[in-house]
């Protein structure tokens, strides 16, 4: 009689990676599920018994900024070296705490209480939607990304209007002799009713340039869904990605299915999660699209953390030209929400003087703020 196969067990390294990720989140690092999975996969290829392998696998996959390293080192020492040969170090002023499971937004936690009649009643302790709106995109789970699609479906990025040079029929305004004469021909040459025209009002174009390099990986997925929601709504909007090159993805995002749209966009983007040459990519946009009319009078939004491995002088000059062409330039940096953040990255420092509005884009509430900023910019002239 064949022996029954033993039930599959989760590898111990995966459990340790998940627990270590909780410690890092409690310390203040934005470590999402994808980074934890990447750390566990890296350890499958390395020696889990080697401290150096574990340290560098975690440092490469779980940190993205130089300022993360100090917190990572302290958390690594606390989690992996505790009880052994942990070297004494001056402790920075960072409070470590491990998030409790009931802080997750799915499913909503319930408590059973008795009402005045002595009957048990279920009481919700918080709204999962409200938690999701303020939660950092880097900490989203796959289920929460599905809920984000429903939230983004109600977000309108355009709708603000601008004055056009063209005129349209109106009940009052500028006198229209041509249409008045045409109407008089139908009444025997008698102008029974006079016609008028007024200035046409039309939506202002919005151009989104989204950084998809490796440093933006925790936010690229959510921001690409944001781009898709804007394009699929039918608004006057163009979408591009920035990395080591410029890629136009407006056509790929026109389908209403978010998953299909992202698959099509991922197929078109050849440099996703790669390096960054913001200056070259912005310069290509200005030379190829901006000066030909796409950026003239438009609201241009750059979604990037400002990390640039190219020539920052090229980025500064390209942003200066872009700001002169556009009606308003908005820069969205997810790192801006971090406590004590300062735009010290060379690319961010070079671009900031040529930006009209500087916002964060780390959660849904910040994207709502971005939508209001875009609408306010377009309403200034209307």
XYZ file of C-alpha atoms in Angstrom:
382
model
C 0.000 0.000 0.000
C 1.565 3.285 -1.091
C 2.397 5.734 1.625
C 0.461 8.973 1.699
C 2.500 12.039 0.816
C 3.292 14.275 3.750
C 1.541 17.672 3.638
C 3.679 20.444 2.201
C 5.116 22.773 4.804
C 6.157 26.367 4.309
C 9.960 26.630 4.254
C 11.364 27.998 7.524
C 13.237 30.718 5.593
C 9.957 32.115 4.275
C 8.575 32.358 7.831
C 11.749 34.090 8.945
C 11.594 36.485 5.983
C 8.002 37.418 6.804
C 8.855 38.001 10.466
C 11.929 40.059 9.527
C 9.768 42.131 7.181
C 7.420 42.929 10.082
C 10.371 44.077 12.173
C 11.560 46.352 9.362
C 8.077 47.824 8.916
C 7.878 48.429 12.634
C 11.217 50.240 12.387
C 9.838 52.533 9.711
C 11.048 50.972 6.430
C 8.552 50.566 3.607
C 8.886 46.856 3.019
C 6.056 45.466 0.939
C 5.086 41.873 0.215
C 6.997 41.847 -3.075
C 10.250 42.796 -1.321
C 9.782 40.097 1.329
C 9.159 37.491 -1.382
C 12.259 38.724 -3.219
C 14.317 38.331 -0.045
C 13.034 34.770 0.482
C 13.799 33.842 -3.138
C 17.290 35.291 -2.853
C 17.943 33.141 0.213
C 16.873 30.049 -1.712
C 19.832 30.666 -4.013
C 22.299 31.497 -1.234
C 23.546 29.914 1.977
C 20.956 30.589 4.678
C 23.522 29.585 7.321
C 25.903 32.347 6.286
C 25.422 35.653 8.082
C 27.011 37.569 5.219
C 24.686 35.979 2.647
C 21.590 36.736 4.735
C 22.747 40.302 5.429
C 23.484 41.246 1.823
C 20.430 39.443 0.423
C 18.256 41.484 2.765
C 20.110 44.734 2.207
C 19.792 44.421 -1.595
C 16.136 43.376 -1.643
C 14.663 45.187 1.387
C 16.255 48.654 1.192
C 16.084 51.261 -1.564
C 17.628 54.408 -0.099
C 20.957 55.179 1.609
C 19.103 56.400 4.709
C 17.481 52.953 5.019
C 20.804 51.238 5.706
C 21.206 52.435 9.301
C 17.707 51.281 10.240
C 18.276 48.000 8.397
C 21.535 47.329 10.251
C 19.874 47.912 13.612
C 16.901 45.702 12.713
C 19.220 42.980 11.353
C 21.237 42.982 14.534
C 18.072 42.877 16.631
C 16.451 40.068 14.671
C 19.297 37.838 13.477
C 22.129 38.468 15.950
C 20.138 38.624 19.185
C 21.422 36.409 21.952
C 24.735 35.828 20.249
C 27.575 37.897 19.029
C 25.759 41.143 18.489
C 28.276 43.916 18.541
C 27.392 46.850 20.737
C 26.617 49.962 18.709
C 25.261 53.377 19.621
C 21.536 53.030 19.299
C 19.892 55.650 17.052
C 16.659 57.244 18.173
C 14.419 54.738 16.373
C 11.557 52.917 18.079
C 11.053 49.343 16.922
C 7.600 47.817 16.947
C 6.159 44.807 15.147
C 2.745 45.506 13.520
C 0.012 43.305 14.929
C -2.029 41.117 12.564
C -5.250 43.013 13.343
C -3.786 46.100 11.626
C -4.429 44.471 8.249
C -7.412 45.849 6.356
C -8.696 42.460 5.161
C -10.949 41.193 6.547
C -12.433 43.879 8.830
C -12.163 42.912 12.458
C -15.347 42.506 14.401
C -16.164 42.497 18.064
C -19.231 40.920 19.625
C -20.933 43.037 22.261
C -24.301 42.924 23.997
C -26.813 45.663 23.317
C -29.287 47.145 25.798
C -31.641 44.184 25.320
C -28.911 41.701 26.211
C -28.609 40.415 22.630
C -25.235 39.903 20.996
C -24.445 42.450 18.301
C -21.494 42.618 15.929
C -19.676 45.942 15.959
C -17.089 46.961 13.347
C -14.020 48.484 14.933
C -12.877 50.430 11.863
C -13.535 50.873 8.174
C -11.124 48.867 5.980
C -11.618 51.342 3.145
C -10.527 54.244 5.323
C -7.426 52.306 6.355
C -6.661 51.472 2.732
C -6.954 55.110 1.641
C -4.176 56.182 4.000
C -2.003 53.056 3.722
C 1.330 53.319 1.921
C 1.298 51.632 -1.521
C 4.565 49.863 -0.680
C 2.733 47.891 2.040
C -0.224 46.780 -0.091
C -1.101 43.089 -0.396
C -2.445 41.574 -3.667
C -6.024 41.747 -2.300
C -5.557 45.406 -1.439
C -4.368 46.165 -4.978
C -7.650 44.685 -6.248
C -9.548 47.005 -3.900
C -7.407 49.917 -5.116
C -8.801 49.390 -8.630
C -12.314 50.028 -7.317
C -11.178 53.181 -5.516
C -9.353 54.504 -8.576
C -12.433 53.914 -10.746
C -14.142 56.776 -8.861
C -11.135 59.120 -9.071
C -11.327 61.765 -11.804
C -8.040 63.266 -12.906
C -9.468 65.652 -15.473
C -12.739 67.490 -15.922
C -11.349 71.010 -15.501
C -11.844 73.217 -18.556
C -9.865 75.826 -20.499
C -10.901 78.513 -22.986
C -10.421 77.672 -26.661
C -9.932 80.021 -29.627
C -12.871 78.353 -31.359
C -16.451 79.605 -30.978
C -19.658 77.644 -30.566
C -23.394 78.544 -30.859
C -24.864 80.153 -27.769
C -28.076 81.823 -26.583
C -26.158 85.071 -26.065
C -22.672 86.442 -26.641
C -20.930 87.510 -29.844
C -23.337 88.202 -32.774
C -23.241 85.503 -35.524
C -24.292 87.107 -38.842
C -23.626 83.971 -40.898
C -25.993 81.728 -38.979
C -28.499 84.571 -38.673
C -28.597 84.950 -42.494
C -28.847 81.179 -42.997
C -31.862 81.092 -40.655
C -33.407 84.094 -42.451
C -33.294 82.168 -45.780
C -35.790 79.711 -44.281
C -38.227 82.500 -43.325
C -38.357 84.402 -46.643
C -35.386 86.667 -45.886
C -36.820 87.923 -42.600
C -34.367 87.580 -39.663
C -36.920 86.339 -37.148
C -34.308 85.090 -34.701
C -30.768 86.405 -34.261
C -27.893 83.987 -33.630
C -24.927 84.329 -31.242
C -21.639 82.593 -30.518
C -19.393 82.256 -27.479
C -15.896 80.969 -26.734
C -15.737 77.186 -26.590
C -14.522 75.619 -23.352
C -12.583 72.354 -23.543
C -10.612 70.111 -21.174
C -6.938 70.923 -20.693
C -4.598 68.077 -21.633
C -2.887 66.203 -18.785
C 0.457 64.456 -19.424
C 1.702 61.860 -16.926
C 5.381 60.816 -16.884
C 5.837 57.856 -14.495
C 9.268 56.644 -13.333
C 9.401 52.802 -13.478
C 13.045 52.334 -12.457
C 14.168 49.953 -9.721
C 14.082 52.563 -6.943
C 10.401 53.214 -7.690
C 9.476 49.501 -7.747
C 7.383 49.621 -4.488
C 5.161 52.301 -6.050
C 5.296 51.610 -9.804
C 2.459 49.077 -9.726
C 0.032 51.411 -7.957
C 1.034 54.443 -10.029
C 0.630 52.510 -13.302
C -2.897 51.587 -12.156
C -3.428 55.293 -11.484
C -2.315 56.069 -15.045
C -4.670 53.394 -16.370
C -7.627 54.795 -14.425
C -6.996 58.221 -15.950
C -6.631 56.958 -19.532
C -9.576 54.528 -19.307
C -11.871 57.300 -18.046
C -11.715 58.896 -21.495
C -10.092 62.083 -20.221
C -7.757 64.086 -22.443
C -4.662 62.421 -21.062
C -1.329 61.034 -22.290
C 0.786 58.499 -20.369
C 4.541 57.834 -20.611
C 7.056 55.876 -18.549
C 10.573 57.036 -17.653
C 13.572 54.802 -17.015
C 16.599 54.486 -19.192
C 14.329 55.522 -22.057
C 10.967 57.139 -22.764
C 7.988 54.873 -23.563
C 4.516 56.039 -24.579
C 1.863 53.683 -23.133
C -1.379 55.601 -23.715
C -2.608 53.081 -26.297
C -1.788 50.078 -24.083
C -3.824 51.554 -21.193
C -7.021 52.286 -23.139
C -8.666 48.946 -22.307
C -10.942 49.017 -19.265
C -9.603 45.753 -17.775
C -6.846 46.874 -15.336
C -4.968 43.569 -15.408
C -4.977 43.373 -19.209
C -3.910 47.011 -19.451
C -0.952 46.460 -17.126
C 0.072 43.331 -19.033
C 0.039 45.280 -22.280
C 1.957 48.167 -20.728
C 4.537 45.805 -19.198
C 5.075 44.272 -22.629
C 5.742 47.705 -24.105
C 8.081 48.886 -21.331
C 11.523 47.384 -21.903
C 13.308 49.078 -19.008
C 10.936 48.433 -16.091
C 12.736 48.043 -12.722
C 16.018 48.996 -14.390
C 18.222 52.064 -14.153
C 17.261 55.721 -14.388
C 18.281 58.470 -16.784
C 15.598 61.017 -16.047
C 17.335 63.853 -17.865
C 17.623 61.966 -21.161
C 14.031 60.688 -20.927
C 12.549 64.129 -20.148
C 14.676 65.687 -22.911
C 13.365 63.119 -25.390
C 9.792 63.928 -24.346
C 10.342 67.682 -24.810
C 12.120 67.282 -28.170
C 9.834 64.624 -29.641
C 6.415 65.395 -28.138
C 6.419 68.521 -26.006
C 7.531 71.116 -28.562
C 5.169 69.669 -31.157
C 2.175 70.611 -29.054
C 1.568 67.889 -26.484
C 3.024 69.877 -23.569
C 1.914 73.351 -24.701
C -0.719 74.592 -22.275
C -0.940 71.158 -20.628
C -0.643 70.120 -16.996
C 2.460 67.898 -16.873
C 2.853 65.538 -13.916
C 6.179 63.762 -13.235
C 5.889 60.816 -10.820
C 9.412 59.978 -9.654
C 11.632 59.783 -6.575
C 14.248 61.925 -8.349
C 17.017 59.323 -8.268
C 18.972 59.830 -11.494
C 22.107 58.069 -12.684
C 22.486 60.384 -15.673
C 23.710 63.957 -16.036
C 21.676 66.146 -13.672
C 22.542 69.206 -15.776
C 20.582 67.638 -18.639
C 17.649 67.036 -16.279
C 17.708 70.630 -15.019
C 17.754 72.066 -18.551
C 15.011 69.664 -19.737
C 12.784 70.561 -16.782
C 13.343 74.263 -17.456
C 12.204 73.827 -21.061
C 9.273 71.656 -20.008
C 8.118 74.187 -17.420
C 8.142 76.952 -20.045
C 5.998 74.881 -22.413
C 3.495 73.534 -19.888
C 0.719 75.429 -18.183
C 1.789 73.927 -14.877
C 4.377 71.322 -13.864
C 3.680 69.029 -10.898
C 6.258 66.652 -9.386
C 4.986 63.685 -7.346
C 7.578 61.976 -5.131
C 6.397 59.093 -2.864
C 9.421 59.621 -0.606
C 8.178 63.103 0.319
C 5.839 61.553 2.897
C 8.736 60.115 4.925
C 9.410 61.974 8.200
C 12.337 64.341 7.842
C 12.480 63.998 4.078
C 14.635 66.532 2.245
C 15.113 66.673 -1.548
C 18.822 65.898 -1.359
C 18.934 63.503 -4.327
C 20.860 65.214 -7.139
C 18.073 64.728 -9.684
C 15.377 65.978 -7.322
C 17.434 69.020 -6.321
C 18.078 69.867 -9.979
C 14.429 69.547 -11.027
C 12.699 71.190 -8.063
C 13.397 74.854 -9.071
C 11.431 74.230 -12.274
C 8.390 72.632 -10.589
C 5.225 74.556 -9.706
C 3.716 72.038 -7.265
C 5.558 69.367 -5.237
C 3.394 66.544 -3.843
C 3.736 63.032 -2.454
C 2.085 60.030 -4.114
C 2.524 57.279 -1.555
C -1.154 56.467 -0.872
C -4.658 56.964 -2.259
C -5.288 60.154 -0.308
C -2.191 61.737 -1.849
C -3.479 60.803 -5.334
C -6.740 62.573 -4.501
C -4.660 65.611 -3.570
C -2.903 65.308 -6.935
C -6.268 65.216 -8.758
C -7.315 68.390 -6.931
C -4.016 70.071 -7.857
C -4.491 69.179 -11.536
C -8.061 70.492 -11.506
C -7.025 73.667 -9.665
C -4.263 74.304 -12.183
C -6.688 73.989 -15.100
C -9.332 76.117 -13.429
C -6.959 79.055 -12.969
C -7.556 80.271 -16.510
C -11.113 78.952 -16.905
